[in-house]
Amino acid sequence: MTIHVVVGTQWGDEGKGKITDLLAKEADFVVRYQGGNNAGHTVVVGEDTFKLHLIPSGILYPNTVCVIGGGVVIDLEVLFKEIDELQQRGIKVGYENLKVAKTAHVITPYHRLLDGQQEEKRKEERIGTTGRGIGPTYADKIARTGLRVMDLLNAEWIMGRLKAQRWEERLTAEKQPDHKQVVADLLALGQRVAPHLVDVSQLIFRAHHKGKMILFEGAQGTMLDVDHGTYPYVTSSNPISGGACAGVGIGPNQISEVIGVAKAYVTRVGEGPFPTELKNDTGNLLRERGAEYGTTTGRPRRCGWFDAVVLRHAVRVNGITELVITKLDVLDGMAELKVCNRYLHKGQVTDEVPAELPVFAECEPVYDSMPGWNEDTSGILDYDELPLNARRYINRISEMAGVKVTLVSTGSRRRQTIKII
Ligand code: IMP
């Protein structure tokens, strides 16, 4: 009877895909609970690289059931493209191993177009969204005008919901898609998704009571959470562990472990404050060595030193019980490493993330300096064989977070992982 949640502790792109794939080996179910195809989870198996946007990272194990929970917003065209591509590569994706919540909300072409139009209008204040229609779809959900997957089984329901969304007022005339075509496409997508539809809350409740091992996979990260991140420079869902309860339909007391994933340095895509950002050669080096380009949009990621203030915030809002550090190998060969443990704002020291965005934007990082290591860590399997300074770096992060580190990842492949007992 185990439910574990995997969450990102930074601004997304922490390497959750690889970690979920590793943990999924033991899992009967892997469940996505929020976000949509704004996510990009990369999983490397042997010589093959899989980039998943909507399908949970457990799909590469034939006996693991993957579930898209009701808190996810689904672009069905993207879902079927992903299914087709996986099937063409010999991966089993069928009704038995991919279940979709009836209640998940649907991203339509209208939402995608509105996402782009809103970003154009925001000009200097743009959020830097992925342009996938995520924000407008969640906006309709909360405004109670959303279209749910099960609504696609009936043309009248589709038309009723689209009418309630009042697109003639929200999208400029030149942006309007062909309405009849949209309805016909949604109806066809509804027919195709129908055999995958289930009540996810019931499915997971029963599986849990049968003693199954269940993994909830968070997308994005804590600092992109709509309530606990750098609002308004956030995504429109709750990537934190609490979001899993609402997004799946289970009680918080059913969750046994919350696994926080932190990259050994920090990255961010899109706009918004980022105190430890390095706009210099070191930042460029991290980007090149870490291949820090968006999986979904290809945008270069902003890179910076490790931020323990952000990590402690993530530990608190998620209830993190264990930590995973990824991409340690990217730091190999760096003479000096810096870790931010406090911020300075107008002469005042703080060790918390301020809720006020303008204050956070003005925070300057206060760094602890640590010596780096020269050795290549990417082939190391045993924690004790890591260079002393690498172990000190991991211990320092664990100490600052107040949480034990149980896994360290030193490369994109499954075997490039060190378990710490
Ligand atoms: P949206 O989720 O497309 O609305 O974008 C809102 C913000 O979240 C933007 O800054 C995006 O770059 C960021 N974002 C959304 N999904 C991801 C992700 O999977 N990784 C990193 N950043 C993301």
Coordinates of C-alpha atoms and ligand atoms in Angstrom, one line a residue:
M1 CA 0.0 0.0 0.0
T2 CA 2.4 2.7 -1.2
I3 CA 1.8 5.9 -2.9
H4 CA 4.9 8.0 -3.7
V5 CA 4.8 11.5 -5.3
V6 CA 7.7 12.8 -7.4
V7 CA 7.9 16.6 -7.4
G8 CA 10.2 19.2 -8.9
T9 CA 11.8 21.5 -6.3
Q10 CA 12.9 24.3 -8.7
W11 CA 11.4 25.8 -11.9
G12 CA 10.9 22.5 -13.7
D13 CA 13.4 20.6 -15.8
E14 CA 15.0 19.0 -12.8
G15 CA 15.2 15.6 -14.4
K16 CA 11.9 14.1 -13.0
G17 CA 11.3 12.1 -16.2
K18 CA 14.5 10.0 -15.6
I19 CA 13.7 9.6 -11.9
T20 CA 10.1 8.6 -12.5
D21 CA 11.2 6.1 -15.1
L22 CA 13.7 4.6 -12.7
L23 CA 11.1 4.3 -9.9
A24 CA 8.4 3.1 -12.3
K25 CA 10.3 -0.2 -12.6
E26 CA 8.8 -1.2 -9.3
A27 CA 5.4 0.6 -9.8
D28 CA 2.1 -0.9 -10.9
F29 CA 0.7 2.5 -11.7
V30 CA 2.3 5.9 -12.8
V31 CA -0.1 8.8 -12.7
R32 CA 0.2 12.4 -14.0
Y33 CA -1.8 14.7 -11.9
Q34 CA -1.5 18.2 -13.4
G35 CA -0.1 20.3 -16.2
G36 CA -0.4 19.3 -19.8
N37 CA 1.9 19.1 -22.8
N38 CA 3.8 22.1 -21.6
A39 CA 5.9 19.4 -19.8
G40 CA 8.7 17.6 -21.5
H41 CA 10.1 14.5 -19.8
T42 CA 13.2 12.9 -21.3
V43 CA 13.9 9.3 -20.7
V44 CA 17.0 7.5 -22.1
V45 CA 16.9 3.8 -22.5
G46 CA 20.1 2.3 -24.1
E47 CA 20.6 4.2 -27.3
D48 CA 17.0 5.4 -27.4
T49 CA 15.8 8.8 -26.2
F50 CA 12.1 9.3 -25.5
K51 CA 10.6 12.7 -25.1
L52 CA 7.2 12.5 -23.4
H53 CA 4.9 15.4 -23.0
L54 CA 1.6 14.0 -21.8
I55 CA 2.0 10.2 -21.3
P56 CA 3.5 9.3 -17.9
S57 CA 7.1 8.3 -17.8
G58 CA 6.2 4.7 -16.8
I59 CA 5.0 3.9 -20.3
L60 CA 8.3 2.2 -21.2
Y61 CA 7.6 -0.7 -18.8
P62 CA 5.0 -3.0 -20.4
N63 CA 3.4 -4.0 -17.1
T64 CA 3.0 -0.6 -15.7
V65 CA -0.4 1.1 -16.1
C66 CA -0.1 4.8 -17.0
V67 CA -2.8 7.1 -16.0
I68 CA -3.6 10.7 -16.9
G69 CA -5.5 12.2 -13.9
G70 CA -8.3 14.6 -13.9
G71 CA -6.1 17.5 -12.9
V72 CA -4.3 17.4 -16.3
V73 CA -5.3 19.4 -19.3
I74 CA -5.2 17.4 -22.4
D75 CA -4.5 18.3 -26.0
L76 CA -5.8 15.1 -27.6
E77 CA -4.0 15.7 -30.9
V78 CA -0.8 15.8 -29.0
L79 CA -1.7 12.7 -27.0
F80 CA -2.5 10.6 -30.1
K81 CA 0.7 11.8 -31.9
E82 CA 2.7 10.7 -28.8
I83 CA 0.8 7.3 -28.7
D84 CA 1.5 6.8 -32.5
E85 CA 5.1 7.6 -32.2
L86 CA 5.7 5.3 -29.2
Q87 CA 3.8 2.5 -31.0
Q88 CA 5.9 3.0 -34.1
R89 CA 9.0 2.5 -31.9
G90 CA 7.6 -0.8 -30.6
I91 CA 6.3 0.5 -27.2
K92 CA 3.0 -1.0 -26.1
V93 CA 0.4 1.7 -25.6
G94 CA -3.2 0.4 -25.5
Y95 CA -6.4 0.6 -23.6
E96 CA -5.1 -1.7 -20.9
N97 CA -1.9 0.3 -20.1
L98 CA -3.0 3.9 -20.7
K99 CA -6.0 5.2 -18.8
V100 CA -7.4 8.8 -19.1
A101 CA -9.6 10.6 -16.6
K102 CA -13.1 11.3 -17.9
T103 CA -13.0 14.6 -16.0
A104 CA -9.7 16.0 -17.4
H105 CA -10.2 19.2 -19.3
V106 CA -9.6 19.5 -23.0
I107 CA -7.2 22.0 -24.7
T108 CA -8.9 23.1 -27.9
P109 CA -7.4 25.1 -30.9
Y110 CA -9.2 28.1 -29.4
H111 CA -7.1 27.8 -26.2
R112 CA -3.8 27.5 -28.1
L113 CA -4.7 30.5 -30.2
L114 CA -5.6 32.6 -27.1
D115 CA -2.4 31.6 -25.3
G116 CA -0.5 33.2 -28.3
Q117 CA -2.7 36.2 -28.5
Q118 CA -2.4 36.9 -24.7
E119 CA 1.4 36.7 -24.8
E120 CA 1.5 39.1 -27.8
K121 CA -0.7 41.6 -25.9
R122 CA 1.4 41.3 -22.7
K123 CA 4.4 42.7 -24.6
E124 CA 7.1 43.5 -21.9
E125 CA 5.1 41.7 -19.3
R126 CA 4.9 38.4 -21.2
I127 CA 5.2 35.3 -19.1
G128 CA 7.1 33.3 -21.7
T129 CA 4.5 30.5 -21.8
T130 CA 5.0 27.4 -23.8
G131 CA 2.2 28.5 -26.1
R132 CA 0.3 25.2 -25.7
G133 CA -3.0 26.7 -24.4
I134 CA -2.4 25.6 -20.8
G135 CA -3.4 28.9 -19.0
P136 CA -6.6 29.5 -21.1
T137 CA -7.7 25.9 -20.5
Y138 CA -7.3 26.1 -16.8
A139 CA -8.9 29.6 -16.8
D140 CA -12.0 28.0 -18.4
K141 CA -12.0 25.1 -15.9
I142 CA -12.0 27.5 -13.0
A143 CA -14.6 29.8 -14.6
R144 CA -16.8 26.7 -15.0
T145 CA -16.9 27.0 -18.7
G146 CA -14.5 24.1 -19.4
L147 CA -14.9 21.2 -21.8
R148 CA -14.1 17.8 -20.3
V149 CA -12.9 14.7 -22.1
M150 CA -16.2 12.9 -21.5
D151 CA -18.1 15.9 -23.1
L152 CA -16.5 15.0 -26.4
L153 CA -18.8 12.0 -26.8
N154 CA -21.7 14.2 -27.7
A155 CA -21.7 16.9 -30.4
E156 CA -24.4 19.0 -28.6
W157 CA -22.3 19.0 -25.4
I158 CA -19.3 20.2 -27.3
M159 CA -21.2 23.0 -29.0
G160 CA -22.8 24.0 -25.7
R161 CA -19.5 24.3 -23.9
L162 CA -17.8 26.1 -26.8
K163 CA -20.7 28.6 -26.8
A164 CA -20.3 29.1 -23.0
Q165 CA -16.6 29.9 -23.7
R166 CA -17.6 32.9 -25.9
W167 CA -14.8 32.8 -28.4
E168 CA -16.2 35.6 -30.5
E169 CA -15.4 37.9 -27.6
R170 CA -12.1 36.5 -26.6
L171 CA -10.2 35.9 -29.9
T172 CA -9.7 38.6 -32.5
A173 CA -11.4 38.0 -35.8
E174 CA -8.2 37.1 -37.7
K175 CA -7.4 34.5 -35.0
Q176 CA -10.8 32.6 -35.2
P177 CA -10.4 29.0 -36.3
D178 CA -13.0 27.3 -38.5
H179 CA -15.7 26.5 -35.8
K180 CA -17.3 23.6 -37.7
Q181 CA -13.9 21.9 -38.2
V182 CA -13.0 22.3 -34.6
V183 CA -16.3 20.6 -33.5
A184 CA -15.8 17.8 -36.0
D185 CA -12.2 17.2 -34.9
L186 CA -13.1 17.2 -31.2
L187 CA -15.9 14.7 -31.9
A188 CA -13.5 12.4 -33.8
L189 CA -10.9 12.7 -31.0
G190 CA -13.6 11.9 -28.4
Q191 CA -14.4 8.7 -30.3
R192 CA -10.7 7.7 -30.3
V193 CA -10.1 8.4 -26.6
A194 CA -13.4 6.8 -25.4
P195 CA -12.0 3.3 -24.7
H196 CA -9.2 4.8 -22.5
L197 CA -11.6 6.8 -20.2
V198 CA -12.0 5.8 -16.6
D199 CA -12.9 7.3 -13.2
V200 CA -9.3 7.8 -12.0
S201 CA -10.2 8.3 -8.3
Q202 CA -12.0 5.0 -8.2
L203 CA -9.2 3.2 -10.1
I204 CA -6.4 4.4 -7.8
F205 CA -8.5 3.9 -4.6
R206 CA -9.1 0.3 -5.5
A207 CA -5.5 -0.3 -6.6
H208 CA -4.2 1.2 -3.4
H209 CA -6.4 -1.1 -1.3
K210 CA -5.2 -4.1 -3.3
G211 CA -1.6 -3.2 -2.2
K212 CA -0.4 -1.9 -5.5
M213 CA 2.7 0.4 -5.8
I214 CA 1.6 3.8 -7.2
L215 CA 3.7 6.7 -8.3
F216 CA 2.4 10.2 -8.9
E217 CA 4.4 12.1 -11.4
G218 CA 4.5 15.9 -11.0
A219 CA 5.2 18.1 -14.0
Q220 CA 6.9 21.5 -13.9
G221 CA 8.2 22.5 -10.4
T222 CA 7.4 24.1 -7.1
M223 CA 8.5 27.6 -8.2
L224 CA 6.1 27.4 -11.1
D225 CA 3.1 26.4 -8.8
V226 CA 0.2 28.9 -9.3
D227 CA -0.1 29.3 -5.5
H228 CA 3.4 28.8 -4.2
G229 CA 5.6 29.9 -7.0
T230 CA 6.7 33.2 -8.4
Y231 CA 3.2 34.4 -9.4
P232 CA 2.4 35.6 -12.0
Y233 CA 5.4 34.0 -13.7
V234 CA 4.1 30.5 -13.1
T235 CA 2.1 27.8 -14.8
S236 CA -1.6 27.6 -14.2
S237 CA -1.7 24.4 -12.1
N238 CA -0.4 23.0 -8.7
P239 CA 2.8 20.9 -9.4
I240 CA 3.3 20.6 -5.6
S241 CA 2.5 17.3 -3.9
G242 CA -0.9 18.6 -2.6
G243 CA -1.9 19.0 -6.2
A244 CA -1.7 15.3 -6.6
C245 CA -4.6 14.8 -4.1
A246 CA -6.9 17.2 -6.0
G247 CA -5.6 16.1 -9.5
V248 CA -6.2 12.3 -8.8
G249 CA -9.0 12.3 -6.2
I250 CA -7.3 10.8 -3.2
G251 CA -6.8 11.9 0.4
P252 CA -3.5 13.4 1.6
N253 CA -3.1 10.6 4.2
Q254 CA -2.8 8.0 1.4
I255 CA 0.6 9.5 0.4
S256 CA 3.6 7.8 2.0
E257 CA 6.7 9.5 0.5
V258 CA 7.2 12.8 -1.3
I259 CA 10.4 12.6 -3.4
G260 CA 11.8 16.0 -4.3
V261 CA 14.0 16.2 -7.4
A262 CA 16.6 19.0 -7.5
K263 CA 19.2 19.6 -10.2
A264 CA 22.7 20.2 -8.9
Y265 CA 22.4 23.8 -10.2
V266 CA 19.3 25.7 -11.2
T267 CA 17.6 26.5 -14.5
R268 CA 14.5 28.4 -15.5
V269 CA 12.7 28.9 -18.9
G270 CA 10.5 31.8 -19.6
E271 CA 10.4 35.1 -17.7
G272 CA 10.4 35.9 -14.0
P273 CA 12.9 36.5 -11.2
F274 CA 15.7 34.0 -10.6
P275 CA 18.2 35.3 -7.9
T276 CA 21.1 32.9 -8.6
E277 CA 21.0 33.4 -12.4
L278 CA 24.4 33.6 -14.0
K279 CA 24.4 35.8 -17.1
N280 CA 28.1 35.1 -17.8
D281 CA 30.5 32.5 -19.1
T282 CA 29.7 30.1 -16.1
G283 CA 26.0 30.3 -17.0
N284 CA 26.8 29.5 -20.6
L285 CA 29.1 26.7 -19.6
L286 CA 26.3 25.1 -17.5
R287 CA 23.8 25.5 -20.4
E288 CA 26.2 23.8 -22.9
R289 CA 27.4 21.0 -20.6
G290 CA 23.9 20.3 -19.2
A291 CA 22.3 20.6 -22.7
E292 CA 19.9 23.1 -21.1
Y293 CA 17.5 23.7 -24.0
G294 CA 13.7 23.2 -23.5
T295 CA 12.4 19.7 -24.3
T296 CA 9.0 21.2 -25.4
T297 CA 10.0 24.5 -27.0
G298 CA 13.8 24.2 -27.6
R299 CA 14.3 27.6 -25.8
P300 CA 17.7 28.1 -24.1
R301 CA 17.3 27.7 -20.3
R302 CA 18.6 30.4 -18.0
C303 CA 21.2 28.8 -15.7
G304 CA 22.5 29.6 -12.2
W305 CA 24.0 28.3 -9.0
F306 CA 22.2 26.0 -6.6
D307 CA 19.6 27.8 -4.4
A308 CA 19.0 26.3 -1.0
V309 CA 16.5 29.0 -0.1
V310 CA 14.3 27.8 -2.9
L311 CA 14.9 24.2 -1.9
R312 CA 13.8 24.8 1.7
H313 CA 10.6 26.5 0.4
A314 CA 10.0 23.4 -1.7
V315 CA 10.6 21.0 1.2
R316 CA 8.1 22.9 3.3
V317 CA 5.3 23.3 0.7
N318 CA 5.6 19.7 -0.6
G319 CA 6.4 17.9 2.7
I320 CA 9.4 16.4 1.0
T321 CA 10.6 13.2 2.7
E322 CA 13.6 12.4 0.5
L323 CA 15.7 14.2 -2.1
V324 CA 17.2 13.2 -5.4
I325 CA 20.0 15.3 -6.9
T326 CA 20.3 15.1 -10.7
K327 CA 23.0 16.2 -13.2
L328 CA 25.9 16.2 -10.7
D329 CA 28.3 15.3 -13.5
V330 CA 27.6 18.7 -15.2
L331 CA 29.6 20.3 -12.4
D332 CA 32.7 18.0 -13.0
G333 CA 35.8 20.1 -13.6
M334 CA 34.6 23.3 -12.1
A335 CA 37.2 24.7 -9.7
E336 CA 34.7 26.5 -7.4
L337 CA 31.0 25.9 -6.8
K338 CA 28.6 28.3 -5.1
V339 CA 25.5 27.6 -3.1
C340 CA 23.0 30.2 -2.1
N341 CA 21.8 29.8 1.4
R342 CA 20.3 33.2 2.1
Y343 CA 19.2 36.4 0.3
L344 CA 20.1 40.0 0.9
H345 CA 17.3 42.5 0.4
K346 CA 18.0 46.2 1.0
G347 CA 20.6 45.3 3.7
Q348 CA 18.4 42.7 5.4
V349 CA 19.2 39.0 5.3
T350 CA 16.4 36.5 4.8
D351 CA 16.5 32.8 4.5
E352 CA 12.9 32.5 3.1
V353 CA 11.5 33.1 -0.4
P354 CA 9.5 36.4 -0.1
A355 CA 5.9 36.2 -1.3
E356 CA 6.1 39.7 -2.8
L357 CA 7.4 39.3 -6.4
P358 CA 9.1 42.8 -6.6
V359 CA 11.0 41.9 -3.3
F360 CA 12.0 38.5 -4.7
A361 CA 13.2 40.2 -7.9
E362 CA 15.5 42.5 -5.9
C363 CA 16.9 39.7 -3.7
E364 CA 20.6 39.2 -4.0
P365 CA 22.1 35.8 -3.3
V366 CA 24.5 35.3 -0.5
Y367 CA 26.8 32.4 -1.4
D368 CA 28.8 29.8 0.4
S369 CA 31.8 28.9 -1.7
M370 CA 32.8 25.2 -2.0
P371 CA 35.7 23.6 -3.8
G372 CA 34.8 21.6 -6.9
W373 CA 36.3 18.3 -8.2
N374 CA 38.2 17.3 -11.3
E375 CA 37.2 13.7 -11.7
D376 CA 34.5 12.5 -14.2
T377 CA 31.6 11.3 -12.0
S378 CA 29.4 10.0 -14.8
G379 CA 30.5 6.4 -14.6
I380 CA 30.5 6.1 -10.8
L381 CA 27.9 3.7 -9.3
D382 CA 29.0 3.7 -5.7
Y383 CA 28.5 6.8 -3.5
D384 CA 31.8 6.2 -1.6
E385 CA 33.7 6.4 -4.9
L386 CA 32.5 9.9 -5.7
P387 CA 35.2 12.5 -5.2
L388 CA 35.3 13.9 -1.6
N389 CA 34.3 17.4 -2.7
A390 CA 31.3 16.0 -4.6
R391 CA 30.1 14.1 -1.5
R392 CA 30.7 17.3 0.5
Y393 CA 28.5 19.2 -2.0
I394 CA 25.7 16.6 -1.7
N395 CA 25.9 16.6 2.1
R396 CA 25.8 20.4 2.2
I397 CA 22.6 20.4 0.1
S398 CA 21.1 17.7 2.3
E399 CA 22.1 19.7 5.5
M400 CA 20.7 23.0 4.2
A401 CA 17.4 21.3 3.2
G402 CA 17.1 19.2 6.3
V403 CA 16.2 16.1 4.2
K404 CA 18.3 13.0 3.3
V405 CA 19.5 12.6 -0.3
T406 CA 18.7 9.0 -1.4
L407 CA 19.7 9.1 -5.1
V408 CA 22.2 11.0 -7.2
S409 CA 22.0 11.0 -10.9
T410 CA 25.2 11.5 -13.0
G411 CA 23.9 11.1 -16.5
S412 CA 20.8 10.6 -18.6
R413 CA 21.0 6.8 -18.7
R414 CA 19.2 4.5 -16.2
R415 CA 22.5 3.0 -14.9
Q416 CA 24.1 6.4 -14.3
T417 CA 22.5 6.6 -10.9
I418 CA 23.9 6.2 -7.4
K419 CA 21.7 4.9 -4.6
I420 CA 22.6 6.2 -1.2
I421 CA 21.5 3.8 1.6
Ligands
IMP1 P1 2.6 27.6 -19.5 O1 2.7 26.5 -18.5 O2 2.8 27.2 -20.9 O3 1.5 28.5 -19.3 O4 3.9 28.5 -19.1 C1 4.1 29.3 -17.9 C2 5.5 29.3 -17.4 O5 5.9 27.9 -17.0 C3 6.5 29.7 -18.5 O6 7.6 30.3 -17.8 C4 7.0 28.3 -19.0 O7 8.3 28.4 -19.5 C5 7.0 27.5 -17.7 N1 6.9 26.1 -17.9 C6 5.8 25.4 -18.3 N2 6.0 24.1 -18.3 C7 7.3 23.9 -18.0 C8 8.2 22.8 -17.9 O8 7.8 21.6 -18.1 N3 9.5 23.0 -17.6 C9 9.9 24.3 -17.3 N4 9.2 25.3 -17.4 C10 7.9 25.2 -17.8

